[in-house]
PDB file of C-alpha atoms and ligand atoms in Angstrom:
ATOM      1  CA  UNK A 169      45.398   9.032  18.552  1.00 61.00           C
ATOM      2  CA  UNK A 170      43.154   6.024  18.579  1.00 68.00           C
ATOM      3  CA  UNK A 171      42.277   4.491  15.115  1.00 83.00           C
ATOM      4  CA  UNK A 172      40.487   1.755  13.411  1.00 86.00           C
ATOM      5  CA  UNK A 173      42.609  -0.777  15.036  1.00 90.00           C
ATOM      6  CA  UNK A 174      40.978   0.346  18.618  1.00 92.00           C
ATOM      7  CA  UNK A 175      37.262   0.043  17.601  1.00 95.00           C
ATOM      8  CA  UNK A 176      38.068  -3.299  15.962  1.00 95.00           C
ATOM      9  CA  UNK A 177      39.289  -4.554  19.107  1.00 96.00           C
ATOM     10  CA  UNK A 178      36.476  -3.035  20.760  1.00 96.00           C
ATOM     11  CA  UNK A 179      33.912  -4.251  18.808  1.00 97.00           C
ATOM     12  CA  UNK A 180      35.705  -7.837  19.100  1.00 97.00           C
ATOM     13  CA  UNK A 181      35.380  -8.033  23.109  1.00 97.00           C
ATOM     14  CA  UNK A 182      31.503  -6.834  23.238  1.00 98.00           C
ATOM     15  CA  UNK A 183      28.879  -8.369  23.720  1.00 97.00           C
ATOM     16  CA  UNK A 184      26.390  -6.421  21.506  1.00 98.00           C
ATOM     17  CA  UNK A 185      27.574  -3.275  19.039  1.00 98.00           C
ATOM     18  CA  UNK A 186      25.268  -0.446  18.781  1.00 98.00           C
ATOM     19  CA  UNK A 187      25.787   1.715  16.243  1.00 98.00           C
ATOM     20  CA  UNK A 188      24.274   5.230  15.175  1.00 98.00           C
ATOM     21  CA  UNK A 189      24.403   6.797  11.653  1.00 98.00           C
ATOM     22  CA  UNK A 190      24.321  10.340  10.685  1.00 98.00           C
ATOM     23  CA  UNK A 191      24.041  13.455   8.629  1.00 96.00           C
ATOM     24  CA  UNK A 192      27.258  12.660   7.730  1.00 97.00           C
ATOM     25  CA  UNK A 193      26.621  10.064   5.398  1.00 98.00           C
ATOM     26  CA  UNK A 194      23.215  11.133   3.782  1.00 97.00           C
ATOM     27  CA  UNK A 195      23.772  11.702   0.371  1.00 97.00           C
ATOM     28  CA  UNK A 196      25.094  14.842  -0.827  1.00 94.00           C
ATOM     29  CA  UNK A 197      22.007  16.593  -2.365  1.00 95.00           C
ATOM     30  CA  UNK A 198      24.246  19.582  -3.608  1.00 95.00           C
ATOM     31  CA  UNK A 199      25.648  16.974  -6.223  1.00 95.00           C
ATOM     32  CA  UNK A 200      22.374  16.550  -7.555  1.00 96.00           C
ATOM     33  CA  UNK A 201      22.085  20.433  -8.431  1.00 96.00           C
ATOM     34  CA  UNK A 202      25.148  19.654 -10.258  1.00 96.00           C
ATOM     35  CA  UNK A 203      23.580  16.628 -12.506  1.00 96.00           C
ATOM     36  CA  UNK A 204      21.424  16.713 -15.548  1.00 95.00           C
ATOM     37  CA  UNK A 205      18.552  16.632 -15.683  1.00 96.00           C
ATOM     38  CA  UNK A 206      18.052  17.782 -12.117  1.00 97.00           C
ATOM     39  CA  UNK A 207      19.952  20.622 -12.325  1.00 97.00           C
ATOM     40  CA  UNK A 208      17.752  22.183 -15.194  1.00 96.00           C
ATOM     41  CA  UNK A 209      14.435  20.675 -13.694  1.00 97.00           C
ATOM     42  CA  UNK A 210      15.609  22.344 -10.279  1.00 97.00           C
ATOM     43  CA  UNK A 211      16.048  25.365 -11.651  1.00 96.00           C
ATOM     44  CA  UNK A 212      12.772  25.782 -13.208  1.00 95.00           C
ATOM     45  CA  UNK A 213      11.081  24.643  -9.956  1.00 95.00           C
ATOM     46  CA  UNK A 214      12.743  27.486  -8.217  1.00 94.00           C
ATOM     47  CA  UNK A 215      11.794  30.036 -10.704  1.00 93.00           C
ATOM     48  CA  UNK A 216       8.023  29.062 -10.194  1.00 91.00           C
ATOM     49  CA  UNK A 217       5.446  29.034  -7.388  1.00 89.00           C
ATOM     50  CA  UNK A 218       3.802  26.175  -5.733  1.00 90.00           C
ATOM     51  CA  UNK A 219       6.574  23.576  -7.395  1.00 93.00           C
ATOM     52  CA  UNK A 220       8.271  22.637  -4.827  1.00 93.00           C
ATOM     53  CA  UNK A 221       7.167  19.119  -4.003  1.00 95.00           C
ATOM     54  CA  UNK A 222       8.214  17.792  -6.954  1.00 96.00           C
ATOM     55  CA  UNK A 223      11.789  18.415  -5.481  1.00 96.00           C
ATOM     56  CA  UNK A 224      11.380  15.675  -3.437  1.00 97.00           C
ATOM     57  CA  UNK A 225      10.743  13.195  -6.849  1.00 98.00           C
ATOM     58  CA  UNK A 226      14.152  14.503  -8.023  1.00 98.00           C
ATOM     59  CA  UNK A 227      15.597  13.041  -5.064  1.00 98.00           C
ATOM     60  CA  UNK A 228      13.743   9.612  -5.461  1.00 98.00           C
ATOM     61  CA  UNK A 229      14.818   9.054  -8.572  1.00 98.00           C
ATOM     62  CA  UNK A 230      18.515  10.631  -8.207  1.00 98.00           C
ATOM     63  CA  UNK A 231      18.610   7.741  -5.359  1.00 97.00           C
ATOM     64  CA  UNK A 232      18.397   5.132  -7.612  1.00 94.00           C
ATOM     65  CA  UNK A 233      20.505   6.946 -10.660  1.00 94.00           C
ATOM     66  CA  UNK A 234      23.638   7.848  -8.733  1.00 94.00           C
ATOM     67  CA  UNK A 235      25.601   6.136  -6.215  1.00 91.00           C
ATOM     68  CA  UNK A 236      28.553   7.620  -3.793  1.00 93.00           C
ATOM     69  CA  UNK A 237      31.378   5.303  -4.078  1.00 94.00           C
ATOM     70  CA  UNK A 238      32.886   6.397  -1.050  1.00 95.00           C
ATOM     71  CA  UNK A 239      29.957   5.869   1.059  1.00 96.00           C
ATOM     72  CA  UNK A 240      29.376   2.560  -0.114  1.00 96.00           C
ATOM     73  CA  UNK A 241      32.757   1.776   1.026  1.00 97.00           C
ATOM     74  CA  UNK A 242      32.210   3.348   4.406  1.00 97.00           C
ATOM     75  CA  UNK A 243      29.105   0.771   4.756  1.00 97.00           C
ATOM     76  CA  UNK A 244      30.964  -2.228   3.088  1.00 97.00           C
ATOM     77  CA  UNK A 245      33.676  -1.205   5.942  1.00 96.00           C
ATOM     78  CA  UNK A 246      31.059  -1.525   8.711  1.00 97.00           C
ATOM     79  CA  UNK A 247      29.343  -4.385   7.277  1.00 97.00           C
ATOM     80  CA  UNK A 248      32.450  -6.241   7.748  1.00 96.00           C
ATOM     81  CA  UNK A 249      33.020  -4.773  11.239  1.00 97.00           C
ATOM     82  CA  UNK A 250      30.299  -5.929  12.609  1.00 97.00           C
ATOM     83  CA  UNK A 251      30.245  -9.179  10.544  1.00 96.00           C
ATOM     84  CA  UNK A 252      28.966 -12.229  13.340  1.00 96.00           C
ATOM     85  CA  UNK A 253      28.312  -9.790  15.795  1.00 98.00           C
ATOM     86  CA  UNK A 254      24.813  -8.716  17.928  1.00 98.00           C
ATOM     87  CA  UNK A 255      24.253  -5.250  16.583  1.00 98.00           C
ATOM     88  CA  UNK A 256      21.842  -2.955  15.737  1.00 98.00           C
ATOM     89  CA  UNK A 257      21.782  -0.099  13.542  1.00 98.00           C
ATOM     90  CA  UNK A 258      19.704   3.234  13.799  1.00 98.00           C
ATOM     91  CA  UNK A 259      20.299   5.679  11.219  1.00 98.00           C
ATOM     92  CA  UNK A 260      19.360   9.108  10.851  1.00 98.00           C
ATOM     93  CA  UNK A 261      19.769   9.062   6.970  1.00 98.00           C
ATOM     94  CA  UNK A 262      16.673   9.296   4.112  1.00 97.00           C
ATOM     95  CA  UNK A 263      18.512   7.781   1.291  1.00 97.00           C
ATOM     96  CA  UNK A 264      18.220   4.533   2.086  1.00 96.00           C
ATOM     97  CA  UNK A 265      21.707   3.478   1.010  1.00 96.00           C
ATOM     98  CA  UNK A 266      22.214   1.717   4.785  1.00 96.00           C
ATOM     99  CA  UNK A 267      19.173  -0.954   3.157  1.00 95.00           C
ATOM    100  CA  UNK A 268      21.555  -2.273   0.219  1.00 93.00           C
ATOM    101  CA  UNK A 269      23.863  -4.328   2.731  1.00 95.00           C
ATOM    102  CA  UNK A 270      22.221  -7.870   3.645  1.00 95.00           C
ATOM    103  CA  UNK A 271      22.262  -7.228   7.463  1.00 97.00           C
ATOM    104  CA  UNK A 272      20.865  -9.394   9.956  1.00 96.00           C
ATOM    105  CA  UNK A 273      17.055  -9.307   9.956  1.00 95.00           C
ATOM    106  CA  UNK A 274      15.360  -6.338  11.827  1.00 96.00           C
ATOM    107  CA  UNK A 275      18.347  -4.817  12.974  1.00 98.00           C
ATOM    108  CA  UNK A 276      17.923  -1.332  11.510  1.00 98.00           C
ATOM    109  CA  UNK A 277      15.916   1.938  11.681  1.00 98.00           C
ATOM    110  CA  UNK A 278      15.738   4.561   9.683  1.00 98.00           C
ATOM    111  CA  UNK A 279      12.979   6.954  12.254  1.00 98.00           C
ATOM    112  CA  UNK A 280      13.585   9.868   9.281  1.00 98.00           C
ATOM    113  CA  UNK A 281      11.891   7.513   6.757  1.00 98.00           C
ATOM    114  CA  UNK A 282      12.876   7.537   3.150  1.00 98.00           C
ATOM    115  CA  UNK A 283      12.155   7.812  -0.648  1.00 98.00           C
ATOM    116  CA  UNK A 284      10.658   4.344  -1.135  1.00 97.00           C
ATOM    117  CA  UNK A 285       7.251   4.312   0.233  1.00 97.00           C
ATOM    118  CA  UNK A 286       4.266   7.117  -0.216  1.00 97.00           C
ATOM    119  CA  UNK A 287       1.788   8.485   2.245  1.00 97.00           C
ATOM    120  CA  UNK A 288      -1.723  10.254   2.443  1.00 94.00           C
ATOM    121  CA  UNK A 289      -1.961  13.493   4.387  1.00 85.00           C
ATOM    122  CA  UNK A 290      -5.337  11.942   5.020  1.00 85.00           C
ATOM    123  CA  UNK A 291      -5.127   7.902   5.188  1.00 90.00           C
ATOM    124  CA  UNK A 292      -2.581   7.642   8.322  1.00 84.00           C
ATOM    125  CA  UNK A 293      -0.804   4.190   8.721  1.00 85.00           C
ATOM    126  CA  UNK A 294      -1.292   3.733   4.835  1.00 91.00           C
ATOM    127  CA  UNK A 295       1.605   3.202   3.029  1.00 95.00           C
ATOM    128  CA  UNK A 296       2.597   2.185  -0.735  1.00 95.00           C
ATOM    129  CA  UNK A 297       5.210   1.706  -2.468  1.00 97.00           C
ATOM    130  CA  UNK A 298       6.757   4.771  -4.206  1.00 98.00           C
ATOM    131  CA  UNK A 299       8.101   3.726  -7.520  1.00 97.00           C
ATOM    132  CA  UNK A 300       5.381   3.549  -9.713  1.00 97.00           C
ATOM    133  CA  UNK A 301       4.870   7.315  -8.652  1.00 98.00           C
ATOM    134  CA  UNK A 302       8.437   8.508  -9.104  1.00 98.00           C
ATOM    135  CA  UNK A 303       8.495   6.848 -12.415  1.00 98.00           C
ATOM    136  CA  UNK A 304       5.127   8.634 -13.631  1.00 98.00           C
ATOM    137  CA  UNK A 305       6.422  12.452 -12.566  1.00 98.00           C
ATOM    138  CA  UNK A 306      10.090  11.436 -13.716  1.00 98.00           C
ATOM    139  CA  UNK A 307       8.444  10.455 -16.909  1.00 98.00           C
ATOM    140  CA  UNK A 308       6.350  13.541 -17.199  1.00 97.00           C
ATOM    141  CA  UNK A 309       8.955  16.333 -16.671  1.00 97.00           C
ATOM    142  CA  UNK A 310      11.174  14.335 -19.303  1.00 96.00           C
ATOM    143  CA  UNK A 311       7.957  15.369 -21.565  1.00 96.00           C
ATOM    144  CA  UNK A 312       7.111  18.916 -20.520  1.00 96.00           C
ATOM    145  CA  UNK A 313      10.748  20.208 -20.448  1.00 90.00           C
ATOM    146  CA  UNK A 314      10.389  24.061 -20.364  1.00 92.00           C
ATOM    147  CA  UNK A 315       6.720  23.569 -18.400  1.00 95.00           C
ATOM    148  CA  UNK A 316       6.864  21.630 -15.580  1.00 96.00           C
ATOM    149  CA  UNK A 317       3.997  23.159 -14.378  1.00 95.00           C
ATOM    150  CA  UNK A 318       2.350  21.270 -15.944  1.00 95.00           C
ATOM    151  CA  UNK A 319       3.331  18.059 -14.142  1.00 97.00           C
ATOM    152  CA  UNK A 320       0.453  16.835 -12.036  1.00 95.00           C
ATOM    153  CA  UNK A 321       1.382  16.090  -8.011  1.00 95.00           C
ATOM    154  CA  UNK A 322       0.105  12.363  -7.380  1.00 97.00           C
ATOM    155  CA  UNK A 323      -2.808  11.889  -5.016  1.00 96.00           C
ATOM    156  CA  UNK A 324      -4.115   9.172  -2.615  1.00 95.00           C
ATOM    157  CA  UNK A 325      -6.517   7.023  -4.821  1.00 92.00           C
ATOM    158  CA  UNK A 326      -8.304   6.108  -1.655  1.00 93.00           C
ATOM    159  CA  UNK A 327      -9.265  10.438  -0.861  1.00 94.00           C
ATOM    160  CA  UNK A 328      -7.917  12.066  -3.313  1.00 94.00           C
ATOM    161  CA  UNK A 329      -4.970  14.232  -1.770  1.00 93.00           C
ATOM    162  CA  UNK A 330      -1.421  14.451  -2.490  1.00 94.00           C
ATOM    163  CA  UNK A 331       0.756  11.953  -1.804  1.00 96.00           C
ATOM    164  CA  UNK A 332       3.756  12.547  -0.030  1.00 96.00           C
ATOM    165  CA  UNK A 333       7.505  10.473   0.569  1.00 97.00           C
ATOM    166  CA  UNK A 334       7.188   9.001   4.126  1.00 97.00           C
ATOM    167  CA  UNK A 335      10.069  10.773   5.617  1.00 97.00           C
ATOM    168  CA  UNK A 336      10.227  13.456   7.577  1.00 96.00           C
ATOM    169  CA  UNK A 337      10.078  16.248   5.150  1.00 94.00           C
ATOM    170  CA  UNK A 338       6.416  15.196   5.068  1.00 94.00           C
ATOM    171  CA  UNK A 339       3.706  17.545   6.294  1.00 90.00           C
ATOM    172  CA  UNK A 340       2.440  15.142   8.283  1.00 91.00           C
ATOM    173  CA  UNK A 341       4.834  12.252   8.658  1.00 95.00           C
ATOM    174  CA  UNK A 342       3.057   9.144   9.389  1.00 95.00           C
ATOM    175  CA  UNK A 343       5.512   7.519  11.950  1.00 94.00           C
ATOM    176  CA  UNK A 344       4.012   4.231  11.124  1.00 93.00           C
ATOM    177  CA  UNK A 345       6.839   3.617   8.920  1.00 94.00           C
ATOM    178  CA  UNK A 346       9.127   3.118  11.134  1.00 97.00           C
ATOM    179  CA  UNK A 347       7.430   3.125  14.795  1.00 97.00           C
ATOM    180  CA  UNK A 348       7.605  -0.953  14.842  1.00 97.00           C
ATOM    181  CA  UNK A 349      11.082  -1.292  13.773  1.00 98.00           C
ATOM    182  CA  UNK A 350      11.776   1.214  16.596  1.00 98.00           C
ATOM    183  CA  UNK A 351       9.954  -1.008  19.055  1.00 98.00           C
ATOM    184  CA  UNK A 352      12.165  -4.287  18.032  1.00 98.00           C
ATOM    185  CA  UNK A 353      14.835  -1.473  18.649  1.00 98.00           C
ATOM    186  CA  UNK A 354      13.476  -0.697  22.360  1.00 98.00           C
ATOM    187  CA  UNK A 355      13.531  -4.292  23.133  1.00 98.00           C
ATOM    188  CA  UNK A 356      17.307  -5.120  22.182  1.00 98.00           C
ATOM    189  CA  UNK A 357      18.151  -2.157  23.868  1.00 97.00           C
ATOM    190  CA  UNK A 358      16.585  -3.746  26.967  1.00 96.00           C
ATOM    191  CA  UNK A 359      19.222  -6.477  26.456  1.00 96.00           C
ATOM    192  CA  UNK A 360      22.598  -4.359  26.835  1.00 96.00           C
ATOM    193  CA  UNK A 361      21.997  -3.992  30.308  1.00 93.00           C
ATOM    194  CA  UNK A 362      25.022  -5.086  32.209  1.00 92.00           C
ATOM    195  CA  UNK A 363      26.181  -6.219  29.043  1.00 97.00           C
ATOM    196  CA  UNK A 364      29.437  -5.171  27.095  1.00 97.00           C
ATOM    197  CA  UNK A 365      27.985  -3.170  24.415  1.00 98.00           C
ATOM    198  CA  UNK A 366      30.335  -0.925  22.501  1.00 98.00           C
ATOM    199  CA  UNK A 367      28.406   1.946  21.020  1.00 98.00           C
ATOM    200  CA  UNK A 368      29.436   3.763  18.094  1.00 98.00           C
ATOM    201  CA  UNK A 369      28.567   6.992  16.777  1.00 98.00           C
ATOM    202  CA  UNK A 370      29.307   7.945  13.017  1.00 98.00           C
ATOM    203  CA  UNK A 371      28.846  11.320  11.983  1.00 98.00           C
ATOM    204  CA  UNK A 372      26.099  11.843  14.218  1.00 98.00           C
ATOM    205  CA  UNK A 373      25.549  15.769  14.502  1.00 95.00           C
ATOM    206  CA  UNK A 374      22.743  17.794  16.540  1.00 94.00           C
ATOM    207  CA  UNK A 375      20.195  17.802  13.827  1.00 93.00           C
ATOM    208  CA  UNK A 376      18.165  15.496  15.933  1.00 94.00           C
ATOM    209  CA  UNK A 377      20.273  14.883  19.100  1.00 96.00           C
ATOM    210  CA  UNK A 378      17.404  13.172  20.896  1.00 96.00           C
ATOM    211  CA  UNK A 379      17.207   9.952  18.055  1.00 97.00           C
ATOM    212  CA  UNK A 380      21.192   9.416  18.888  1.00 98.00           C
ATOM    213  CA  UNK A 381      23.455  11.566  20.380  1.00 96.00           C
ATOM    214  CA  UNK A 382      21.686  11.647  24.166  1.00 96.00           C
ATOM    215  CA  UNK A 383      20.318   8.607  24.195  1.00 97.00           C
ATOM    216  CA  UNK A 384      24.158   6.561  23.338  1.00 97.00           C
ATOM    217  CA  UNK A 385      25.730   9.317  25.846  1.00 97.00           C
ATOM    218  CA  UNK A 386      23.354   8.389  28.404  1.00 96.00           C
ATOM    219  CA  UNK A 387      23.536   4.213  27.492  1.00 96.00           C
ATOM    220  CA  UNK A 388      27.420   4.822  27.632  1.00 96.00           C
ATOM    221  CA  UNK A 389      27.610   6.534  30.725  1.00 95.00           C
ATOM    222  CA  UNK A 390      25.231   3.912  33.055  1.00 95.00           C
ATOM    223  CA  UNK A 391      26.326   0.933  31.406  1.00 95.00           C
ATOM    224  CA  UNK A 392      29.564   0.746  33.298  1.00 93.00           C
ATOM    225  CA  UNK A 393      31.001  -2.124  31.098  1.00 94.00           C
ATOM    226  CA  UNK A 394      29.640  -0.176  27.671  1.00 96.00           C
ATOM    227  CA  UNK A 395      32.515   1.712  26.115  1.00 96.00           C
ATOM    228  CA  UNK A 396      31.933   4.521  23.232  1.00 97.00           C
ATOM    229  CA  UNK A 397      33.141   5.701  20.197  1.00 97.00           C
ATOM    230  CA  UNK A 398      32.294   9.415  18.713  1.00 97.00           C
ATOM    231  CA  UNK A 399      33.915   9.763  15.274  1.00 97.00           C
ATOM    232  CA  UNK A 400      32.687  13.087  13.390  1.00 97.00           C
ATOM    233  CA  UNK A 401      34.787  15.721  11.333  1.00 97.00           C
ATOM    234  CA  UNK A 402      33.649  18.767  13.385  1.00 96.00           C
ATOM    235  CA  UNK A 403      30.806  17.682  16.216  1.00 95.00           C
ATOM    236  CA  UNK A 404      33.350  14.692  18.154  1.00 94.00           C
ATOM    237  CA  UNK A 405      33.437  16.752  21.458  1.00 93.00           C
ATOM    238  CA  UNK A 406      32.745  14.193  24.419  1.00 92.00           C
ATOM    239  CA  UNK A 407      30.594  15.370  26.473  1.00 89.00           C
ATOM    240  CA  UNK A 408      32.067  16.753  30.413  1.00 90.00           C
ATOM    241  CA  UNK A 409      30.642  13.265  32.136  1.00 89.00           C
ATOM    242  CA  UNK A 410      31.929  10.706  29.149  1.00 92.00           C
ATOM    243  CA  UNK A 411      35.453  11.841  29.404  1.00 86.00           C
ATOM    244  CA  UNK A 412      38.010   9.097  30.395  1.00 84.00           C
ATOM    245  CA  UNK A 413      35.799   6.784  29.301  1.00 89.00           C
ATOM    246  CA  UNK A 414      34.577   7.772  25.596  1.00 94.00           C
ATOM    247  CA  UNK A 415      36.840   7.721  22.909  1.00 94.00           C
ATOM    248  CA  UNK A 416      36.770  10.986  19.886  1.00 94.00           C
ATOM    249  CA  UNK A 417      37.923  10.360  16.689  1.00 95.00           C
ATOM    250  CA  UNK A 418      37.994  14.033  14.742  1.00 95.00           C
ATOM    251  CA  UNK A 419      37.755  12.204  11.360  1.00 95.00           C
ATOM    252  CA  UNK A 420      35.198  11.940   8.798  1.00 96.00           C
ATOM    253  CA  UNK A 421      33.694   8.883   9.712  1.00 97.00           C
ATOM    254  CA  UNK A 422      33.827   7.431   5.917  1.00 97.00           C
ATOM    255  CA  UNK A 423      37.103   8.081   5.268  1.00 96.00           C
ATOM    256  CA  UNK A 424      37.889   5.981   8.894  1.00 95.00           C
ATOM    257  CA  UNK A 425      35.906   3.181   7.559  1.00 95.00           C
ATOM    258  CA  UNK A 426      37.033   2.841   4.191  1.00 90.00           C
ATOM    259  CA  UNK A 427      40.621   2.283   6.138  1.00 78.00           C
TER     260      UNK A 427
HETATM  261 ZN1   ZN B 618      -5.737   9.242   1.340  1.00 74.25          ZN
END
């Protein structure tokens, strides 16, 4: 069975580390439905129609309430991985916990986008930040307990329509956010060409295979000095053409990082 040991040595011989980030470390929102006051705001919101973007407020503000201690572990366990190494980081998570670490400049993205800036159904490509917003609704349900209806959804002061989290649960998610990070992205993967790279996969599932999953299988299998690491607690199957040289960990990848 390989282990921690293996990717360390791994990551030690390459060149470049490319790593991917997945649903298994987004933040578990079922704990929220478990936490006051979110658990009695939720429940009102669910009993009522038309309520159900304020959900995503909850979630803003639970961000910056609660913290997972074992995730931050998992991340403090990479960080010093990958400490004086080339990497980059793409991560498929919304809760923006990846951000806290002090990475290298321009060396993540996040194409699901996140809780901390607002859009415009109307205004693409303009983006603001989100707090002020989160703290107004958080405010206002704290004061209409009971009536939440009667919390008003904020809207663009440029035209006037709601405003929405720039992530993907967005009606119309304005890519902007992240579409130049991605491109920085693009051009470093450019440079792993013939290149030890060692890419790593951490609880990447098949919610969105085509950010992650296929693009490190294919990187892995035509980079013929690349090697690869799937670590997952269910989805660590190695795909027919990777096997030999890809390595699966069946583990939850933050309880093999906080080893
Ligand atoms: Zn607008």
């Amino acid at each position: 069975m390989k282990t921690l040991d293996d990717l360390r040595n791994a990551v030690a011989e390459a060149e470049l580390v490319l790593v991917g980030i997945g649903e298994e470390f987004e933040t578990d929102w079922d704990r929220m439905r478990q936490t006051e006051p979110y658990a009695e705001w939720i429940r009102e919101i669910e009993e009522k129609d038309g309520m159900g973007w304020l959900l995503q407020y909850l979630r803003a503000d639970y961000l910056r309430q609660y913290k997972e201690k074992e995730t931050e572990e998992a991340y403090a366990g990479l960080y010093k991985l990958l400490e004086g190494k080339n990497y980059f980081l793409v991560s498929l998570c919304t809760d923006g916990k990846l951000d806290e670490f002090a990475w290298k400049e321009n060396r993540i993205v996040s194409p699901c986008g996140g809780y901390t800036r607002m859009q415009c159904r109307g205004c693409q490509g303009m983006l603001v930040d989100a707090i002020p917003y989160v703290d107004e609704v958080i405010h206002q349900c704290e004061i209409n307990q009971g009536k939440l209806e009667q919390v008003k959804c904020p809207v663009c002061s440029e035209c006037g329509e709601p405003l929405a989290f720039n992530n993907i649960f967005a009606e119309n998610y304005d890519e902007q956010g992240y579409l130049p990070m991605w491109d920085i992205y693009m051009k470093w993967l450019q440079g792993t060409m013939n290149r030890n790279v060692c890419v790593i996969e951490l609880g990447v599932g098949m919610k969105f295979p085509s950010v992650i999953r296929w693009p490190f299988e294919k990187l892995a299998f035509f980079n013929q000095k690349a090697s690869f690491f799937r670590i997952h607690s269910r989805l660590y199957q190695m795909s027919e053409e990777l096997k030999g040289k890809g390595v699966s960990i069946a583990e939850n990848p933050i309880v093999f990082l906080r080893n």
